[in-house]
PDB file of C-alpha atoms in Angstrom:
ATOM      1  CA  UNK A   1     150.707  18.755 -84.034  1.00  0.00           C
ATOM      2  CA  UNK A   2     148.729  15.508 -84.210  1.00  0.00           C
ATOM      3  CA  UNK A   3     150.385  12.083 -83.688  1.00  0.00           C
ATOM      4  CA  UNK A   4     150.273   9.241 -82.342  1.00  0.00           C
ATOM      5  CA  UNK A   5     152.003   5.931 -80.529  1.00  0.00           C
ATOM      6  CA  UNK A   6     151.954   2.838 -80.845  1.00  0.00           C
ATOM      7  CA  UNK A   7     154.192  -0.189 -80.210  1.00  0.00           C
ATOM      8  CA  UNK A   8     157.213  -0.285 -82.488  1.00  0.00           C
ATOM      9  CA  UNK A   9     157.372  -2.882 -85.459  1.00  0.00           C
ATOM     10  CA  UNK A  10     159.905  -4.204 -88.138  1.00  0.00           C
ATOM     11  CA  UNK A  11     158.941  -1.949 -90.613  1.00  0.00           C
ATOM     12  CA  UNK A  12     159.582   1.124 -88.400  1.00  0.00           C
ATOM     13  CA  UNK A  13     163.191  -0.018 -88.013  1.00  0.00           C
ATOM     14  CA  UNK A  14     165.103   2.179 -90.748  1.00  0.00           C
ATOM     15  CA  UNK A  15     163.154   5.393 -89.572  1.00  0.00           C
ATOM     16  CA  UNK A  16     163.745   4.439 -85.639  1.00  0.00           C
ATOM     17  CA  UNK A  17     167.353   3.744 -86.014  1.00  0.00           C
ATOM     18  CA  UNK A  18     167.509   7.055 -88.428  1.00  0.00           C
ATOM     19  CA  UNK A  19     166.002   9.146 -85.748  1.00  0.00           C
ATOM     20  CA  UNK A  20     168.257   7.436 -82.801  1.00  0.00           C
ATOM     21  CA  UNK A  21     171.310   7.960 -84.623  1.00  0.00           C
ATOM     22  CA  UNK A  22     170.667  11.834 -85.528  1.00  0.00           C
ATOM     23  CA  UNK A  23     169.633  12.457 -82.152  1.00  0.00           C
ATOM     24  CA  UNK A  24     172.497  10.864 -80.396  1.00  0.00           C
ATOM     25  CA  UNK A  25     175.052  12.352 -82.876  1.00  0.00           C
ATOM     26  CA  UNK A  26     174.051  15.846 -82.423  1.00  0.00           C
ATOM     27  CA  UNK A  27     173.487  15.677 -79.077  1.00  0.00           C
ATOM     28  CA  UNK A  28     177.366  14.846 -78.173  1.00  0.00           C
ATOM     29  CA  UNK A  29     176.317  10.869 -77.927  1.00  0.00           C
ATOM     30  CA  UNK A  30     179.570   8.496 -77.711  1.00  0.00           C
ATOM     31  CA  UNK A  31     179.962   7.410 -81.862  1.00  0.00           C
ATOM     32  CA  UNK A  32     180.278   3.677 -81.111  1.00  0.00           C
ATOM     33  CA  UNK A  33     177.633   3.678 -78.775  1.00  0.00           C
ATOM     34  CA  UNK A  34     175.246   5.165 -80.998  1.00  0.00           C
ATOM     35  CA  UNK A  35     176.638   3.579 -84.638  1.00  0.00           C
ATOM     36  CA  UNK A  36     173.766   2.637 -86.854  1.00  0.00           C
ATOM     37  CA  UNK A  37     174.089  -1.623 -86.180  1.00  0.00           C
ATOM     38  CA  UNK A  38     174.546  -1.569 -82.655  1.00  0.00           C
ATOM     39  CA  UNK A  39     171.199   1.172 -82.330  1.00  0.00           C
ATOM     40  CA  UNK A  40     169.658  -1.458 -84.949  1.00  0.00           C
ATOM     41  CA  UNK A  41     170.587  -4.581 -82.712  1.00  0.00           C
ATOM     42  CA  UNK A  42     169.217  -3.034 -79.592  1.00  0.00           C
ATOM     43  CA  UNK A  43     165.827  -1.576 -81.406  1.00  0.00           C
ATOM     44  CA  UNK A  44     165.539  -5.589 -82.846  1.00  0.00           C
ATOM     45  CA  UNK A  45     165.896  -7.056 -79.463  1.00  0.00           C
ATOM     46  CA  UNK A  46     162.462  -5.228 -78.160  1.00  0.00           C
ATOM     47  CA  UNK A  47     160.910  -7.070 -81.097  1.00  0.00           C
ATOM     48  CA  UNK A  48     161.912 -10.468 -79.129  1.00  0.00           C
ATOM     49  CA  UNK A  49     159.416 -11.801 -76.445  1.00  0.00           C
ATOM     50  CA  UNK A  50     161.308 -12.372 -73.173  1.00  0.00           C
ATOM     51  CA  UNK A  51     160.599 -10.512 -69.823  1.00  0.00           C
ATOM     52  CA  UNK A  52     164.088  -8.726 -69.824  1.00  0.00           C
ATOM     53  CA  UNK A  53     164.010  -7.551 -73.327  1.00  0.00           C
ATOM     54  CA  UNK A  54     163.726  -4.034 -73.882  1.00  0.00           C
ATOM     55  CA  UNK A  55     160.371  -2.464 -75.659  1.00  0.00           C
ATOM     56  CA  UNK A  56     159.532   0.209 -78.186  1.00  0.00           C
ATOM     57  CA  UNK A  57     157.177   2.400 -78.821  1.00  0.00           C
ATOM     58  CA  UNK A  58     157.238   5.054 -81.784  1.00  0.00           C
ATOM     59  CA  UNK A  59     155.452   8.565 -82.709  1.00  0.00           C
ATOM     60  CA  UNK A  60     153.433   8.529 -86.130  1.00  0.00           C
ATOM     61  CA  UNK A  61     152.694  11.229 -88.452  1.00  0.00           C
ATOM     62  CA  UNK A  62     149.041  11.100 -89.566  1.00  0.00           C
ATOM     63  CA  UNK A  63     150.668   9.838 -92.828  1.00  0.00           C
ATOM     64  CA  UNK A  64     152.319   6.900 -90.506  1.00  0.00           C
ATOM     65  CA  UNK A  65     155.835   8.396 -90.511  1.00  0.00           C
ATOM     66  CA  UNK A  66     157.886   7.770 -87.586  1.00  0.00           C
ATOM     67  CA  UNK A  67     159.357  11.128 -86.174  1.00  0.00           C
ATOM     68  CA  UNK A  68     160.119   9.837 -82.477  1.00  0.00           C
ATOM     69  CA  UNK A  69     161.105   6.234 -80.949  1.00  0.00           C
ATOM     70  CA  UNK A  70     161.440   5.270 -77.314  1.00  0.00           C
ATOM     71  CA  UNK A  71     162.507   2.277 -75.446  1.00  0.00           C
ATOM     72  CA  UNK A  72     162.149   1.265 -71.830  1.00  0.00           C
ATOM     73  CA  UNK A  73     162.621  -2.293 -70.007  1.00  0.00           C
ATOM     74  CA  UNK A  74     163.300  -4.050 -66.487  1.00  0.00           C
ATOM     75  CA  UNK A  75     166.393  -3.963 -65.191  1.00  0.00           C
ATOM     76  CA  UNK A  76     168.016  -6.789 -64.432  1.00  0.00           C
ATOM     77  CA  UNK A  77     170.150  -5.821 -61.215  1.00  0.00           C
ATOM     78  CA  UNK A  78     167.601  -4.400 -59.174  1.00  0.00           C
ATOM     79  CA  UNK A  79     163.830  -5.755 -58.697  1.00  0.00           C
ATOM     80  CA  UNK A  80     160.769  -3.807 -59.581  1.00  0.00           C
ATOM     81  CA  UNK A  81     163.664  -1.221 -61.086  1.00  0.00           C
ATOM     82  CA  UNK A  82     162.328  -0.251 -64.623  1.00  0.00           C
ATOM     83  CA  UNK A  83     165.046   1.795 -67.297  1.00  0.00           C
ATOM     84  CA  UNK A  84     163.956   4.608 -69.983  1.00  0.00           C
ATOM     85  CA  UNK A  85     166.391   5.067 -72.779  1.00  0.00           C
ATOM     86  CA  UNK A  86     166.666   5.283 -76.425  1.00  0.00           C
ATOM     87  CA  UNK A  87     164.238   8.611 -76.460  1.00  0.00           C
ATOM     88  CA  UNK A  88     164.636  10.018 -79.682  1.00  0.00           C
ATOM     89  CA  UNK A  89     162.712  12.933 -82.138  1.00  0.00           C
ATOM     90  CA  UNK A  90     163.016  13.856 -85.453  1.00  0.00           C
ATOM     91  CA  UNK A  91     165.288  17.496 -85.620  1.00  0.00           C
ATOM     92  CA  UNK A  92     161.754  18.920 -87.158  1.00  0.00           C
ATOM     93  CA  UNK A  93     159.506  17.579 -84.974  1.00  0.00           C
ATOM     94  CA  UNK A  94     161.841  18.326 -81.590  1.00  0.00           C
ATOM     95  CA  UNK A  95     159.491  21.384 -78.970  1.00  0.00           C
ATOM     96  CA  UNK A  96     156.275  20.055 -80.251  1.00  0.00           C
ATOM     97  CA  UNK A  97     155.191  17.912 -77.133  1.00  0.00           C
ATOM     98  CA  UNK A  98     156.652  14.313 -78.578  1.00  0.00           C
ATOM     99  CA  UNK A  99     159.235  13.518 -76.442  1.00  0.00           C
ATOM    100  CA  UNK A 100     157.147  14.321 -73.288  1.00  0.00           C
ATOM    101  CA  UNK A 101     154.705  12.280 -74.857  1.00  0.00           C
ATOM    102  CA  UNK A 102     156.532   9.266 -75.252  1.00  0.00           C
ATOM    103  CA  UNK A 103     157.883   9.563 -71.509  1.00  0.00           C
ATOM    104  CA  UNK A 104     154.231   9.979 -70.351  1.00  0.00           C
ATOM    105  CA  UNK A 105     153.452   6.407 -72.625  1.00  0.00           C
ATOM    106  CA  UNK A 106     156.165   4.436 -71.325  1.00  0.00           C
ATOM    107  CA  UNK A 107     155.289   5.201 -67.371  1.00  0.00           C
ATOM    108  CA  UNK A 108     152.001   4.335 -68.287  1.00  0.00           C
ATOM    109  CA  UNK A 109     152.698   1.088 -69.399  1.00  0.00           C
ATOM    110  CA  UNK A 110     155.183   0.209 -66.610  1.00  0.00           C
ATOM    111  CA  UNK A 111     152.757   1.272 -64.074  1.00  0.00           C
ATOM    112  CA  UNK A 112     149.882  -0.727 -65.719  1.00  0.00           C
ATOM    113  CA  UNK A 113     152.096  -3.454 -65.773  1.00  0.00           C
ATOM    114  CA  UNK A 114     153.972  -2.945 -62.605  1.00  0.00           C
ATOM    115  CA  UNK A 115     151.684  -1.253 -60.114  1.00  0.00           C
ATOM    116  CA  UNK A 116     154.904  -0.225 -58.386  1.00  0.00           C
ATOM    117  CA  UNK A 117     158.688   0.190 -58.087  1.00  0.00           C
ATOM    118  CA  UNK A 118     160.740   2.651 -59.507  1.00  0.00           C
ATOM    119  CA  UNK A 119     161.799   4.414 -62.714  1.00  0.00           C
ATOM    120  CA  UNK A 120     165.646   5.488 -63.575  1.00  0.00           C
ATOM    121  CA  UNK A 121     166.477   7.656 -66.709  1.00  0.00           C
ATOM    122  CA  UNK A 122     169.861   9.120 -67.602  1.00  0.00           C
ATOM    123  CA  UNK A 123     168.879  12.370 -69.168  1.00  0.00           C
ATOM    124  CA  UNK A 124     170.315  16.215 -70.413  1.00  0.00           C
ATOM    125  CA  UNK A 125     166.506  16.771 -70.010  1.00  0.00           C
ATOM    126  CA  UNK A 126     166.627  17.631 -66.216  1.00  0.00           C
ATOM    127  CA  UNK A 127     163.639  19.611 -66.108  1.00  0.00           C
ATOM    128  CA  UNK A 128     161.184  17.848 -68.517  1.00  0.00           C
ATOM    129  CA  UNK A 129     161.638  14.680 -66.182  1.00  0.00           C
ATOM    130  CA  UNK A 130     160.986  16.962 -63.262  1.00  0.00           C
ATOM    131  CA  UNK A 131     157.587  18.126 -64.354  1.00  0.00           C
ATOM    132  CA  UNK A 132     156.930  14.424 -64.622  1.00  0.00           C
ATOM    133  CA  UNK A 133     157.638  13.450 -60.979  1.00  0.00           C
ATOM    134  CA  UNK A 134     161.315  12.632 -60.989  1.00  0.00           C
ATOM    135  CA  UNK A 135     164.061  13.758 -59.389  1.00  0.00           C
ATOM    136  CA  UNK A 136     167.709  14.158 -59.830  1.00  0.00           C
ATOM    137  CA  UNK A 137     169.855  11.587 -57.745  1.00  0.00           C
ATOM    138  CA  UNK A 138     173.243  12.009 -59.197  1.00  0.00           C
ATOM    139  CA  UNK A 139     174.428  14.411 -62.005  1.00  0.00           C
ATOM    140  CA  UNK A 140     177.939  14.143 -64.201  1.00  0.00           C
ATOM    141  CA  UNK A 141     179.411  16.931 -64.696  1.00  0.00           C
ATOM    142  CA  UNK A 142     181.467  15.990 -67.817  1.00  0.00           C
ATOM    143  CA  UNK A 143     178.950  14.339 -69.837  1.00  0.00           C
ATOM    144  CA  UNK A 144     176.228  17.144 -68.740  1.00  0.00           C
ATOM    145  CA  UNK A 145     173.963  13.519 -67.378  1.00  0.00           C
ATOM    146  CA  UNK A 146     171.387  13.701 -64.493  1.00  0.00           C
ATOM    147  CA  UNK A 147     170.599  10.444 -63.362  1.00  0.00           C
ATOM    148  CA  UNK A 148     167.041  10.909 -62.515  1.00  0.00           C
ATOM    149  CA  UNK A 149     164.190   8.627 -60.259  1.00  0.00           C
ATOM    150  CA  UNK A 150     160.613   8.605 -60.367  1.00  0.00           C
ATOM    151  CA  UNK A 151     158.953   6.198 -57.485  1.00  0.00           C
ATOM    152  CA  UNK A 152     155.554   4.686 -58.636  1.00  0.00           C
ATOM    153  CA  UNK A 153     153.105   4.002 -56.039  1.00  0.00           C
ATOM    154  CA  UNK A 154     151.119   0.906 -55.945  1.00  0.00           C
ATOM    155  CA  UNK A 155     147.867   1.144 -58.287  1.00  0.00           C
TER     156      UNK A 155
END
């Protein structure tokens, strides 16, 4: 399947929060947490410049529809401490090497911006994340989460 990624803009909004709210909704995601204006609020703050705010990136069609969006930003509480979240693909488009894609662009970026630190994702996607060099550092049991590191090296 071809596609490709790019930052996210305004006028990928409707399809990004679409694909975030399916995703979330069939994968056993908390309602309110994952109700169409707060996923719209969050996806609008990575269009804000600041240093804290989160970023986007989505997956294009070749006809330049979305099927996948992604977020990732620093976290505020701990230094050089980057978060993934948001990771979402289209139900059609989910086993065709998206999602792994956009976790592969975001580490780029963070390590060409970066150089170093580390990388924390709460995923049901254990082993995906550990073909990419993280590993599991805490797991809950009731909401089927592995809270999962990767360490980057300095450039």
């Amino acid at each position: 399947m071809n596609f490709t990624l790019r930052p996210m803009q305004e006028m990928d909004l409707v399809a990004a929060v679409a694909i975030t709210v399916e995703s979330f909704s069939s994968d056993g995601g908390a309602l309110g947490q994952y109700a169409a204006p707060r996923v719209r609020e969050r996806l609008l703050s990575g269009l804000r410049a600041s240093e804290y705010a989160p970023r986007f990136i989505v997956a294009l069609q070749d006809d330049g529809t979305v099927i996948g969006v992604a977020g990732w930003g620093k976290l505020e509480f701990a230094s050089r401490t980057w978060g993934l979240f948001l990771s979402s693909v289209s139900r059609n488009h989910r086993g065709q090497g998206v999602g792994t894609a956009l976790v592969r662009e975001r580490l780029r970026r963070i390590e060409a911006e970066s150089g170093q630190g580390r990388v924390l994702v709460s995923t049901r996607h254990r082993k995906r994340f550990e073909r990419l060099g993280f590993r599991s550092v805490d797991y809950d049991a009731e909401l089927s989460l592995h809270l999962m590191l990767k360490r980057l090296d300095a450039v």
